[in-house]
Amino acid sequence: MIESGSARKYLLYAIGEIALVVIGILIALQINKSNEWRKEREIERVVLEDIKDNIIRNNLLIESALQIIDQINQSTKIVKVVINTKTPYSDTLGIHFSQSIRHGGFLLRMNSDGYESLKNIGFGIIQNEQLKDEILSLFEVSYSNYEIELQWGNSVYSGGYGWWKDYFYVIEEDLFIPIHYDNILNDRRLLSELNELADVRESIQNEIEECHKHNQLVLQLIEEELGEE
């Protein structure tokens, strides 16, 4: 009976020791898992901060481009009014003539180093599924659509490049002087070319504006995720 009691005590002791070891292992695993989670969240924060910086810089590029396009549009309107109303020539028209023949195709080099880091690390590092999807859509779809639209605009523009040399002396890049002002007022081809350029410019402008809207959406989602709202 004594030996049986001792064996029972030893067995209980052994079971207790095993339980303590198992609990210790589980605690260690949980601590390690918690540490890994914190490390991943820190990596996620750094990546999101980098992408946020990319988007802020891209917004500055886009806003500058939209301002230039607006100036071109204003000059185009002035030139059209001059042609349609046969307004007498003045020296101030030189800059408007030069602006009006621009198609507004700017190759905006979108900043994407933060996004490239995300691709290398893996999209799974971002926990918020909506944010992950919108980042992917912004860099892979919206920016790509802009580049495709720009390539189309450039092809249309280059296809008829140089037609304006029939109408203007190029004094400087932003100063065109009419060769024969009467031809400008009476030749409908110039007006037709300006209308075509305006259509191309509007299409490119629309894509740039879509990029800007998408930038703002993703920027808001990132700030909310980082607790900066």
Coordinates of N, CA and C in Angstrom, one line a residue:
M1 N 0.8 -1.2 0.0 CA 0.0 0.0 0.0 C 0.9 1.3 0.0
I2 N 2.0 1.1 0.8 CA 2.9 2.3 0.9 C 3.5 2.5 -0.5
E3 N 3.9 1.4 -1.2 CA 4.6 1.6 -2.5 C 3.6 2.1 -3.5
S4 N 2.3 1.7 -3.4 CA 1.2 2.2 -4.3 C 1.0 3.6 -4.1
G5 N 1.0 4.1 -2.8 CA 0.8 5.5 -2.6 C 1.9 6.4 -3.1
S6 N 3.1 5.9 -2.9 CA 4.3 6.6 -3.4 C 4.3 6.7 -5.0
A7 N 3.9 5.6 -5.6 CA 3.8 5.6 -7.0 C 2.8 6.6 -7.5
R8 N 1.7 6.7 -6.8 CA 0.7 7.6 -7.2 C 1.2 9.1 -7.0
K9 N 1.8 9.3 -5.9 CA 2.4 10.7 -5.7 C 3.4 11.0 -6.8
Y10 N 4.3 10.0 -7.1 CA 5.3 10.3 -8.2 C 4.6 10.5 -9.5
L11 N 3.6 9.8 -9.8 CA 2.8 9.9 -11.1 C 2.2 11.3 -11.2
L12 N 1.6 11.7 -10.0 CA 1.0 13.1 -10.0 C 2.0 14.2 -10.2
Y13 N 3.2 13.9 -9.5 CA 4.3 14.9 -9.6 C 4.8 15.0 -11.0
A14 N 4.9 13.8 -11.7 CA 5.4 13.8 -13.1 C 4.4 14.5 -14.0
I15 N 3.1 14.2 -13.8 CA 2.1 14.8 -14.6 C 2.1 16.4 -14.4
G16 N 2.3 16.8 -13.2 CA 2.4 18.2 -12.9 C 3.6 18.8 -13.6
E17 N 4.7 18.1 -13.5 CA 5.9 18.6 -14.2 C 5.7 18.8 -15.7
I18 N 5.1 17.8 -16.3 CA 4.8 17.8 -17.7 C 3.9 18.9 -18.1
A19 N 2.8 19.1 -17.2 CA 1.9 20.2 -17.4 C 2.6 21.5 -17.4
L20 N 3.5 21.7 -16.4 CA 4.2 23.0 -16.3 C 5.0 23.2 -17.5
V21 N 5.7 22.2 -18.0 CA 6.5 22.3 -19.2 C 5.6 22.7 -20.4
V22 N 4.5 22.0 -20.6 CA 3.6 22.3 -21.7 C 3.1 23.7 -21.6
I23 N 2.7 24.1 -20.4 CA 2.2 25.5 -20.2 C 3.3 26.5 -20.5
G24 N 4.5 26.2 -20.1 CA 5.6 27.1 -20.4 C 5.9 27.2 -21.8
I25 N 5.8 26.1 -22.5 CA 6.0 26.1 -24.0 C 4.9 27.0 -24.7
L26 N 3.6 26.7 -24.2 CA 2.5 27.5 -24.8 C 2.6 29.0 -24.5
I27 N 3.1 29.3 -23.3 CA 3.3 30.8 -23.0 C 4.4 31.3 -23.9
A28 N 5.4 30.6 -24.1 CA 6.6 31.0 -24.9 C 6.1 31.2 -26.3
L29 N 5.3 30.3 -26.8 CA 4.8 30.4 -28.2 C 3.9 31.6 -28.3
Q30 N 3.1 31.8 -27.3 CA 2.2 33.0 -27.4 C 3.0 34.3 -27.3
I31 N 4.0 34.3 -26.5 CA 4.8 35.5 -26.4 C 5.5 35.8 -27.8
N32 N 6.1 34.7 -28.3 CA 6.7 34.8 -29.6 C 5.8 35.2 -30.7
K33 N 4.6 34.6 -30.7 CA 3.5 35.0 -31.7 C 3.2 36.5 -31.5
S34 N 3.1 36.9 -30.3 CA 2.7 38.3 -30.0 C 3.9 39.3 -30.5
N35 N 5.1 38.8 -30.2 CA 6.2 39.6 -30.7 C 6.3 39.7 -32.2
E36 N 6.0 38.6 -32.9 CA 6.0 38.6 -34.3 C 4.9 39.5 -34.9
W37 N 3.7 39.5 -34.2 CA 2.6 40.3 -34.6 C 3.0 41.8 -34.5
R38 N 3.6 42.1 -33.4 CA 4.1 43.5 -33.2 C 5.1 44.0 -34.3
K39 N 6.0 43.0 -34.6 CA 7.0 43.3 -35.6 C 6.3 43.6 -37.0
E40 N 5.3 42.7 -37.3 CA 4.6 42.8 -38.6 C 3.8 44.1 -38.6
R41 N 3.2 44.5 -37.5 CA 2.5 45.8 -37.4 C 3.4 47.0 -37.6
E42 N 4.6 46.9 -37.1 CA 5.6 48.0 -37.3 C 6.0 48.1 -38.7
I43 N 6.2 46.9 -39.4 CA 6.6 46.9 -40.8 C 5.4 47.5 -41.6
E44 N 4.2 47.1 -41.2 CA 3.0 47.6 -41.9 C 2.9 49.1 -41.8
R45 N 3.2 49.6 -40.6 CA 3.2 51.1 -40.4 C 4.2 51.8 -41.2
V46 N 5.4 51.3 -41.3 CA 6.5 51.9 -42.1 C 6.1 51.9 -43.6
V47 N 5.6 50.8 -44.0 CA 5.2 50.7 -45.5 C 4.1 51.7 -45.8
L48 N 3.1 51.8 -44.9 CA 2.0 52.7 -45.1 C 2.4 54.1 -45.1
E49 N 3.4 54.4 -44.2 CA 3.9 55.8 -44.1 C 4.6 56.1 -45.5
D50 N 5.4 55.1 -46.0 CA 6.1 55.4 -47.3 C 5.1 55.6 -48.4
I51 N 4.0 54.7 -48.4 CA 3.0 54.9 -49.5 C 2.3 56.2 -49.4
K52 N 2.0 56.6 -48.1 CA 1.4 57.9 -47.9 C 2.3 59.0 -48.5
D53 N 3.6 58.9 -48.2 CA 4.5 59.9 -48.7 C 4.5 59.9 -50.3
N54 N 4.4 58.8 -50.9 CA 4.3 58.6 -52.3 C 3.1 59.4 -52.8
I55 N 2.0 59.1 -52.2 CA 0.7 59.7 -52.7 C 0.7 61.2 -52.5
I56 N 1.3 61.7 -51.4 CA 1.3 63.2 -51.2 C 2.2 63.8 -52.3
R57 N 3.3 63.2 -52.6 CA 4.2 63.8 -53.6 C 3.5 63.7 -55.0
N58 N 2.8 62.6 -55.2 CA 2.1 62.5 -56.5 C 1.0 63.5 -56.6
N59 N 0.3 63.8 -55.5 CA -0.8 64.8 -55.6 C -0.2 66.2 -55.9
L60 N 1.0 66.5 -55.5 CA 1.6 67.8 -55.8 C 1.9 67.8 -57.3
L61 N 2.4 66.7 -57.9 CA 2.6 66.6 -59.3 C 1.3 66.8 -60.1
I62 N 0.3 66.1 -59.7 CA -1.0 66.1 -60.3 C -1.6 67.5 -60.3
E63 N -1.6 68.1 -59.1 CA -2.2 69.5 -59.0 C -1.4 70.5 -59.8
S64 N -0.1 70.4 -59.9 CA 0.7 71.3 -60.8 C 0.3 71.1 -62.2
A65 N 0.1 69.8 -62.6 CA -0.2 69.5 -64.0 C -1.6 70.0 -64.3
L66 N -2.6 69.9 -63.4 CA -3.9 70.4 -63.6 C -4.0 71.9 -63.8
Q67 N -3.1 72.6 -63.0 CA -3.0 74.0 -63.1 C -2.5 74.5 -64.5
I68 N -1.5 73.7 -65.0 CA -1.0 74.0 -66.3 C -2.1 73.8 -67.4
I69 N -2.8 72.6 -67.3 CA -3.8 72.3 -68.2 C -4.9 73.4 -68.2
D70 N -5.2 73.9 -67.0 CA -6.2 75.0 -66.9 C -5.7 76.2 -67.7
Q71 N -4.5 76.5 -67.6 CA -3.9 77.7 -68.3 C -4.0 77.5 -69.8
I72 N -3.7 76.3 -70.2 CA -3.8 75.9 -71.6 C -5.2 76.1 -72.1
N73 N -6.1 75.6 -71.3 CA -7.5 75.7 -71.7 C -8.0 77.1 -71.8
Q74 N -7.5 78.0 -70.9 CA -7.9 79.4 -71.0 C -7.3 80.0 -72.2
S75 N -6.1 79.7 -72.6 CA -5.5 80.3 -73.8 C -6.2 79.8 -75.0
T76 N -6.6 78.5 -75.0 CA -7.4 78.0 -76.2 C -8.7 78.7 -76.3
K77 N -9.4 79.0 -75.2 CA -10.6 79.7 -75.3 C -10.4 81.1 -75.9
I78 N -9.4 81.8 -75.5 CA -9.1 83.1 -76.0 C -8.8 83.1 -77.5
V79 N -8.0 82.1 -77.9 CA -7.7 82.0 -79.4 C -8.9 81.7 -80.2
K80 N -9.8 80.9 -79.7 CA -11.0 80.5 -80.4 C -11.9 81.8 -80.5
V81 N -12.0 82.5 -79.4 CA -12.8 83.8 -79.5 C -12.2 84.7 -80.5
V82 N -10.9 84.8 -80.5 CA -10.2 85.7 -81.5 C -10.5 85.3 -82.9
I83 N -10.5 84.0 -83.2 CA -10.8 83.5 -84.5 C -12.2 83.7 -84.9
N84 N -13.1 83.4 -84.0 CA -14.5 83.5 -84.3 C -15.0 84.9 -84.4
T85 N -14.4 85.8 -83.7 CA -14.8 87.2 -83.7 C -13.9 88.1 -84.6
K86 N -12.9 87.4 -85.2 CA -11.9 88.1 -86.0 C -11.4 89.4 -85.3
T87 N -10.9 89.2 -84.1 CA -10.4 90.2 -83.3 C -9.0 90.7 -83.9
P88 N -8.8 92.0 -83.9 CA -7.5 92.5 -84.4 C -6.3 92.0 -83.6
Y89 N -5.2 91.8 -84.2 CA -4.0 91.2 -83.6 C -3.5 92.2 -82.5
S90 N -2.9 91.6 -81.5 CA -2.2 92.3 -80.4 C -1.0 91.4 -80.0
D91 N 0.0 92.0 -79.5 CA 1.2 91.3 -79.1 C 0.9 90.3 -77.9
T92 N -0.1 90.5 -77.2 CA -0.4 89.7 -76.0 C -0.9 88.3 -76.5
L93 N -1.3 88.2 -77.8 CA -1.8 86.9 -78.3 C -0.7 85.9 -78.5
G94 N 0.5 86.3 -78.5 CA 1.6 85.4 -78.8 C 1.7 84.2 -77.9
I95 N 1.6 84.5 -76.6 CA 1.7 83.4 -75.6 C 0.4 82.5 -75.6
H96 N -0.7 83.1 -76.0 CA -1.9 82.3 -76.1 C -1.9 81.4 -77.3
F97 N -1.3 81.8 -78.4 CA -1.1 81.0 -79.6 C -0.2 79.8 -79.2
S98 N 0.9 80.1 -78.5 CA 1.8 79.0 -78.2 C 1.2 78.0 -77.2
Q99 N 0.4 78.5 -76.3 CA -0.3 77.6 -75.3 C -1.4 76.7 -75.9
S100 N -2.1 77.3 -76.9 CA -3.2 76.6 -77.4 C -2.9 75.4 -78.2
I101 N -1.7 75.3 -78.7 CA -1.3 74.1 -79.5 C -0.8 73.0 -78.7
R102 N -0.7 73.1 -77.3 CA -0.3 72.1 -76.4 C -1.4 71.1 -76.1
H103 N -1.1 69.8 -76.1 CA -2.2 68.9 -75.8 C -2.3 68.5 -74.3
G104 N -1.3 69.0 -73.5 CA -1.4 68.7 -72.1 C -1.0 67.4 -71.7
G105 N -0.2 66.7 -72.5 CA 0.2 65.3 -72.1 C 1.5 65.4 -71.3
F106 N 1.3 65.3 -70.0 CA 2.5 65.3 -69.1 C 2.8 63.9 -68.6
L107 N 4.0 63.5 -68.8 CA 4.4 62.2 -68.3 C 4.8 62.4 -66.8
L108 N 3.7 62.2 -66.0 CA 4.0 62.4 -64.5 C 4.6 61.1 -64.0
R109 N 5.9 61.3 -63.5 CA 6.6 60.1 -63.0 C 6.1 59.9 -61.5
M110 N 5.0 59.1 -61.4 CA 4.4 58.8 -60.1 C 5.4 58.1 -59.2
N111 N 5.5 58.7 -58.0 CA 6.4 58.1 -57.0 C 5.7 56.7 -56.5
S112 N 6.5 55.7 -56.5 CA 6.0 54.4 -56.1 C 6.9 53.5 -55.3
D113 N 8.0 54.1 -54.7 CA 9.0 53.3 -54.0 C 8.3 52.6 -52.8
G114 N 7.4 53.3 -52.1 CA 6.7 52.6 -51.0 C 5.9 51.4 -51.5
Y115 N 5.2 51.6 -52.6 CA 4.4 50.5 -53.2 C 5.3 49.3 -53.6
E116 N 6.5 49.6 -54.2 CA 7.4 48.6 -54.6 C 7.9 47.8 -53.3
S117 N 8.1 48.5 -52.2 CA 8.5 47.9 -51.0 C 7.4 46.9 -50.5
L118 N 6.1 47.4 -50.6 CA 5.0 46.5 -50.3 C 5.0 45.3 -51.1
K119 N 5.2 45.4 -52.4 CA 5.2 44.2 -53.3 C 6.3 43.2 -52.9
N120 N 7.5 43.8 -52.5 CA 8.6 42.9 -52.1 C 8.3 42.2 -50.7
I121 N 7.6 42.9 -49.8 CA 7.3 42.4 -48.5 C 6.2 41.4 -48.6
G122 N 5.2 41.7 -49.4 CA 4.0 40.9 -49.6 C 2.8 41.7 -49.1
F123 N 1.7 41.6 -49.9 CA 0.5 42.4 -49.6 C -0.2 41.9 -48.3
G124 N 0.1 40.7 -47.9 CA -0.5 40.2 -46.7 C -0.1 40.9 -45.4
I125 N 0.9 41.8 -45.5 CA 1.3 42.5 -44.3 C 0.3 43.6 -44.0
I126 N -0.6 43.9 -44.9 CA -1.7 44.9 -44.7 C -2.9 44.2 -44.2
Q127 N -3.4 44.4 -43.0 CA -4.6 43.7 -42.5 C -5.9 44.2 -43.0
N128 N -6.0 45.5 -43.3 CA -7.2 46.1 -43.7 C -7.5 45.7 -45.2
E129 N -8.4 44.9 -45.5 CA -8.6 44.4 -46.8 C -9.0 45.5 -47.8
Q130 N -9.9 46.4 -47.4 CA -10.3 47.5 -48.2 C -9.1 48.4 -48.6
L131 N -8.3 48.7 -47.6 CA -7.1 49.5 -47.9 C -6.1 48.8 -48.8
K132 N -5.9 47.5 -48.6 CA -5.0 46.7 -49.4 C -5.5 46.8 -50.9
D133 N -6.8 46.5 -51.1 CA -7.4 46.5 -52.4 C -7.3 47.9 -53.1
E134 N -7.5 49.0 -52.4 CA -7.5 50.3 -52.9 C -6.0 50.7 -53.3
I135 N -5.1 50.3 -52.5 CA -3.7 50.6 -52.8 C -3.3 49.9 -54.1
L136 N -3.7 48.6 -54.2 CA -3.4 47.8 -55.4 C -4.0 48.4 -56.6
S137 N -5.3 48.8 -56.5 CA -6.0 49.4 -57.6 C -5.4 50.8 -58.0
L138 N -5.0 51.6 -57.1 CA -4.4 52.9 -57.4 C -3.2 52.8 -58.2
F139 N -2.2 51.9 -57.7 CA -0.9 51.9 -58.4 C -1.0 51.0 -59.7
E140 N -1.8 50.0 -59.7 CA -1.8 49.1 -60.8 C -2.9 49.4 -61.9
V141 N -3.9 50.1 -61.5 CA -5.0 50.4 -62.4 C -5.1 51.9 -62.7
S142 N -5.3 52.8 -61.7 CA -5.5 54.2 -62.0 C -4.3 54.8 -62.6
Y143 N -3.1 54.6 -62.1 CA -1.9 55.1 -62.6 C -1.6 54.5 -64.0
S144 N -1.9 53.3 -64.2 CA -1.7 52.6 -65.5 C -2.7 53.2 -66.6
N145 N -3.9 53.4 -66.2 CA -4.9 54.0 -67.1 C -4.4 55.4 -67.5
Y146 N -3.9 56.2 -66.6 CA -3.3 57.5 -67.0 C -2.2 57.4 -68.1
E147 N -1.3 56.4 -67.8 CA -0.2 56.3 -68.8 C -0.7 55.8 -70.1
I148 N -1.7 54.9 -70.1 CA -2.3 54.5 -71.4 C -2.9 55.7 -72.1
E149 N -3.7 56.5 -71.4 CA -4.4 57.6 -72.0 C -3.3 58.6 -72.5
L150 N -2.2 58.8 -71.8 CA -1.2 59.7 -72.2 C -0.5 59.2 -73.5
Q151 N -0.3 57.9 -73.6 CA 0.3 57.3 -74.8 C -0.6 57.6 -76.0
W152 N -1.9 57.4 -75.8 CA -2.9 57.6 -76.9 C -2.8 59.1 -77.3
G153 N -2.8 60.0 -76.3 CA -2.8 61.4 -76.6 C -1.5 61.8 -77.4
N154 N -0.4 61.2 -76.9 CA 0.9 61.6 -77.6 C 0.9 61.1 -79.0
S155 N 0.2 59.9 -79.3 CA 0.2 59.3 -80.6 C -0.7 60.2 -81.5
V156 N -1.8 60.7 -81.0 CA -2.6 61.6 -81.8 C -1.9 62.9 -82.1
Y157 N -1.2 63.4 -81.1 CA -0.5 64.7 -81.2 C 0.6 64.6 -82.2
S158 N 1.4 63.5 -82.0 CA 2.6 63.4 -82.9 C 2.2 63.0 -84.3
G159 N 1.0 62.5 -84.5 CA 0.5 62.1 -85.9 C 0.4 63.4 -86.7
G160 N 0.0 64.5 -86.1 CA -0.1 65.7 -86.9 C 0.9 66.8 -86.4
Y161 N 1.9 66.3 -85.8 CA 2.9 67.3 -85.2 C 3.5 68.2 -86.3
G162 N 3.5 69.5 -85.9 CA 4.2 70.5 -86.8 C 3.2 71.3 -87.7
W163 N 1.9 70.9 -87.6 CA 0.9 71.6 -88.5 C 0.9 73.1 -88.2
W164 N 1.2 73.5 -86.9 CA 1.1 74.9 -86.5 C 2.3 75.7 -87.2
K165 N 3.3 75.1 -87.7 CA 4.4 75.8 -88.4 C 3.9 76.5 -89.6
D166 N 2.7 76.1 -90.1 CA 2.2 76.8 -91.3 C 1.6 78.1 -90.9
Y167 N 1.4 78.3 -89.6 CA 0.7 79.5 -89.2 C 1.6 80.5 -88.4
F168 N 2.6 79.9 -87.7 CA 3.4 80.8 -86.8 C 4.9 80.7 -87.0
Y169 N 5.5 81.8 -86.6 CA 7.0 81.8 -86.4 C 7.1 81.5 -84.9
V170 N 8.1 80.6 -84.6 CA 8.3 80.3 -83.2 C 9.5 81.2 -82.7
I171 N 9.1 82.2 -82.0 CA 10.1 83.1 -81.4 C 10.8 82.5 -80.2
E172 N 9.9 82.0 -79.3 CA 10.4 81.3 -78.2 C 9.4 80.1 -77.9
E173 N 9.7 79.3 -77.0 CA 8.8 78.1 -76.8 C 7.4 78.6 -76.4
D174 N 7.3 79.7 -75.7 CA 6.0 80.2 -75.2 C 5.6 81.5 -75.9
L175 N 6.2 81.7 -77.2 CA 5.8 82.9 -77.9 C 5.7 82.6 -79.4
F176 N 4.5 82.6 -79.9 CA 4.3 82.3 -81.4 C 3.8 83.6 -82.0
I177 N 4.4 83.9 -83.1 CA 4.0 85.1 -83.9 C 3.4 84.7 -85.2
P178 N 2.2 85.1 -85.6 CA 1.5 84.7 -86.8 C 2.4 85.1 -88.1
I179 N 2.4 84.1 -89.0 CA 3.0 84.4 -90.3 C 2.1 85.3 -91.1
H180 N 0.9 84.9 -91.2 CA -0.1 85.8 -91.8 C -1.4 85.7 -90.9
Y181 N -1.6 86.8 -90.2 CA -2.7 86.8 -89.3 C -4.0 86.6 -89.9
D182 N -4.2 87.1 -91.1 CA -5.5 86.9 -91.8 C -5.8 85.4 -92.1
N183 N -4.7 84.6 -92.3 CA -4.9 83.2 -92.6 C -5.4 82.5 -91.3
I184 N -4.9 83.0 -90.1 CA -5.4 82.4 -88.9 C -6.9 82.7 -88.7
L185 N -7.3 83.9 -89.0 CA -8.7 84.2 -88.8 C -9.6 83.5 -89.8
N186 N -9.1 83.2 -91.0 CA -10.0 82.7 -92.0 C -9.8 81.2 -92.4
D187 N -8.8 80.6 -91.9 CA -8.5 79.2 -92.2 C -9.2 78.3 -91.1
R188 N -10.2 77.6 -91.5 CA -10.9 76.8 -90.5 C -10.1 75.6 -90.0
R189 N -9.0 75.3 -90.7 CA -8.2 74.1 -90.3 C -7.6 74.4 -88.9
L190 N -7.2 75.6 -88.7 CA -6.6 75.9 -87.4 C -7.6 75.7 -86.2
L191 N -8.8 76.1 -86.5 CA -9.9 76.0 -85.5 C -10.2 74.5 -85.3
S192 N -10.2 73.7 -86.3 CA -10.4 72.3 -86.3 C -9.3 71.6 -85.5
E193 N -8.0 72.0 -85.7 CA -6.9 71.4 -85.0 C -7.0 71.7 -83.5
L194 N -7.4 73.0 -83.2 CA -7.5 73.4 -81.8 C -8.6 72.6 -81.1
N195 N -9.7 72.3 -81.8 CA -10.8 71.5 -81.2 C -10.3 70.1 -80.9
E196 N -9.6 69.5 -81.9 CA -9.1 68.2 -81.7 C -8.2 68.1 -80.5
L197 N -7.3 69.1 -80.4 CA -6.3 69.1 -79.3 C -7.1 69.2 -77.9
A198 N -8.1 70.1 -78.0 CA -8.9 70.3 -76.8 C -9.6 69.0 -76.3
D199 N -10.0 68.2 -77.3 CA -10.6 66.9 -77.0 C -9.6 65.9 -76.3
V200 N -8.4 65.9 -76.9 CA -7.4 65.0 -76.4 C -7.0 65.5 -75.0
R201 N -6.9 66.8 -74.8 CA -6.5 67.4 -73.5 C -7.6 67.1 -72.5
E202 N -8.8 67.1 -72.8 CA -9.9 66.8 -71.9 C -9.8 65.4 -71.4
S203 N -9.6 64.5 -72.4 CA -9.5 63.1 -72.0 C -8.3 62.8 -71.1
I204 N -7.2 63.4 -71.3 CA -6.0 63.2 -70.4 C -6.3 63.9 -69.1
Q205 N -6.9 65.0 -69.1 CA -7.3 65.7 -67.9 C -8.2 64.9 -67.0
N206 N -9.2 64.2 -67.6 CA -10.1 63.4 -66.9 C -9.4 62.3 -66.2
E207 N -8.4 61.7 -66.8 CA -7.6 60.6 -66.2 C -6.8 61.1 -65.0
I208 N -6.2 62.3 -65.2 CA -5.4 62.9 -64.1 C -6.3 63.1 -62.9
E209 N -7.5 63.7 -63.2 CA -8.4 64.0 -62.1 C -8.8 62.7 -61.4
E210 N -9.0 61.6 -62.1 CA -9.4 60.4 -61.5 C -8.3 59.9 -60.6
C211 N -7.0 60.0 -61.1 CA -5.9 59.6 -60.2 C -5.9 60.5 -58.9
H212 N -6.2 61.7 -59.1 CA -6.2 62.6 -57.9 C -7.3 62.2 -56.9
K213 N -8.5 61.9 -57.4 CA -9.6 61.4 -56.5 C -9.2 60.1 -55.8
H214 N -8.6 59.2 -56.6 CA -8.2 57.9 -56.0 C -7.1 58.1 -55.0
N215 N -6.2 59.0 -55.3 CA -5.1 59.4 -54.3 C -5.7 59.8 -53.0
Q216 N -6.7 60.7 -53.1 CA -7.4 61.2 -51.9 C -8.1 60.1 -51.1
L217 N -8.7 59.2 -51.8 CA -9.4 58.1 -51.1 C -8.4 57.2 -50.3
V218 N -7.3 56.8 -51.0 CA -6.3 56.0 -50.4 C -5.6 56.7 -49.3
L219 N -5.3 58.0 -49.5 CA -4.7 58.8 -48.4 C -5.5 58.8 -47.2
Q220 N -6.8 59.0 -47.3 CA -7.8 59.0 -46.2 C -7.8 57.6 -45.5
L221 N -7.8 56.6 -46.2 CA -7.8 55.2 -45.7 C -6.5 54.9 -44.9
I222 N -5.4 55.4 -45.4 CA -4.1 55.2 -44.7 C -4.1 56.0 -43.4
E223 N -4.5 57.2 -43.5 CA -4.5 58.0 -42.3 C -5.4 57.4 -41.2
E224 N -6.6 56.9 -41.6 CA -7.5 56.3 -40.7 C -6.8 55.0 -40.1
E225 N -6.1 54.2 -40.9 CA -5.4 53.0 -40.4 C -4.3 53.4 -39.4
L226 N -3.6 54.5 -39.7 CA -2.5 54.9 -38.9 C -3.0 55.7 -37.6
G227 N -4.3 55.9 -37.6 CA -4.9 56.7 -36.4 C -4.6 58.2 -36.5
E228 N -4.5 58.7 -37.8 CA -4.2 60.1 -38.0 C -5.4 60.9 -38.4
E229 N -6.6 60.3 -38.4 CA -7.8 61.0 -38.9 C -8.1 62.2 -37.9

